[in-house]
C-alpha cells in the first residue's frame, strides 16, 4: 500500500519521531499507521510521553 507525505506527517505528530524514521516505519509496515506506531515504539524512536 502506498502512503503520502500527509501520512508521514500524521505519524510524526502522533509519535514525535523524525521524518525519516516515520517514513521507514510506514515502509516497513506497508503504510499501516498503527503497525508503524508499534514499530517505532519497539525501535525506541517514538516519544515515550509528551509533556
CSV table of C-alpha atoms in Angstrom, one decimal:
chain,number,residue,atom,x,y,z
A,1,UNK,CA,0.0,0.0,0.0
A,2,UNK,CA,1.3,3.4,-0.9
A,3,UNK,CA,1.4,6.3,1.6
A,4,UNK,CA,1.6,10.0,1.2
A,5,UNK,CA,3.6,12.8,2.8
A,6,UNK,CA,0.5,13.6,4.8
A,7,UNK,CA,0.6,10.0,6.3
A,8,UNK,CA,4.2,10.6,7.3
A,9,UNK,CA,3.3,13.9,8.8
A,10,UNK,CA,0.4,12.5,10.8
A,11,UNK,CA,2.7,9.7,12.1
A,12,UNK,CA,5.3,12.2,13.1
A,13,UNK,CA,2.8,14.3,15.0
A,14,UNK,CA,1.4,11.2,16.8
A,15,UNK,CA,4.7,9.8,17.8
A,16,UNK,CA,7.2,12.6,17.9
A,17,UNK,CA,9.5,10.6,15.6
A,18,UNK,CA,11.7,12.2,12.9
A,19,UNK,CA,10.7,12.4,9.3
A,20,UNK,CA,12.9,9.6,8.0
A,21,UNK,CA,12.1,7.4,11.0
A,22,UNK,CA,8.4,7.8,10.3
A,23,UNK,CA,8.9,7.1,6.6
A,24,UNK,CA,10.9,4.0,7.3
A,25,UNK,CA,8.2,2.8,9.8
A,26,UNK,CA,5.5,3.2,7.2
A,27,UNK,CA,7.6,1.5,4.5
A,28,UNK,CA,8.3,-1.4,6.9
A,29,UNK,CA,4.6,-1.8,7.6
A,30,UNK,CA,3.1,-1.3,4.1
A,31,UNK,CA,1.5,2.0,5.1
A,32,UNK,CA,-0.3,0.7,8.2
A,33,UNK,CA,-0.2,3.6,10.6
A,34,UNK,CA,-1.0,1.6,13.8
A,35,UNK,CA,1.6,-1.0,12.9
A,36,UNK,CA,4.1,1.8,12.2
A,37,UNK,CA,3.5,3.3,15.6
A,38,UNK,CA,4.2,-0.1,17.3
A,39,UNK,CA,7.3,-0.5,15.1
A,40,UNK,CA,8.6,2.9,16.3
A,41,UNK,CA,7.9,2.0,19.9
A,42,UNK,CA,9.8,-1.2,19.5
A,43,UNK,CA,12.8,0.6,18.0
A,44,UNK,CA,12.6,3.2,20.7
A,45,UNK,CA,12.1,6.1,18.3
A,46,UNK,CA,8.7,7.2,19.4
A,47,UNK,CA,8.4,9.7,22.2
A,48,UNK,CA,7.5,7.8,25.3
A,49,UNK,CA,5.3,10.6,26.7
A,50,UNK,CA,4.6,14.2,25.7
A,51,UNK,CA,4.6,16.7,28.5
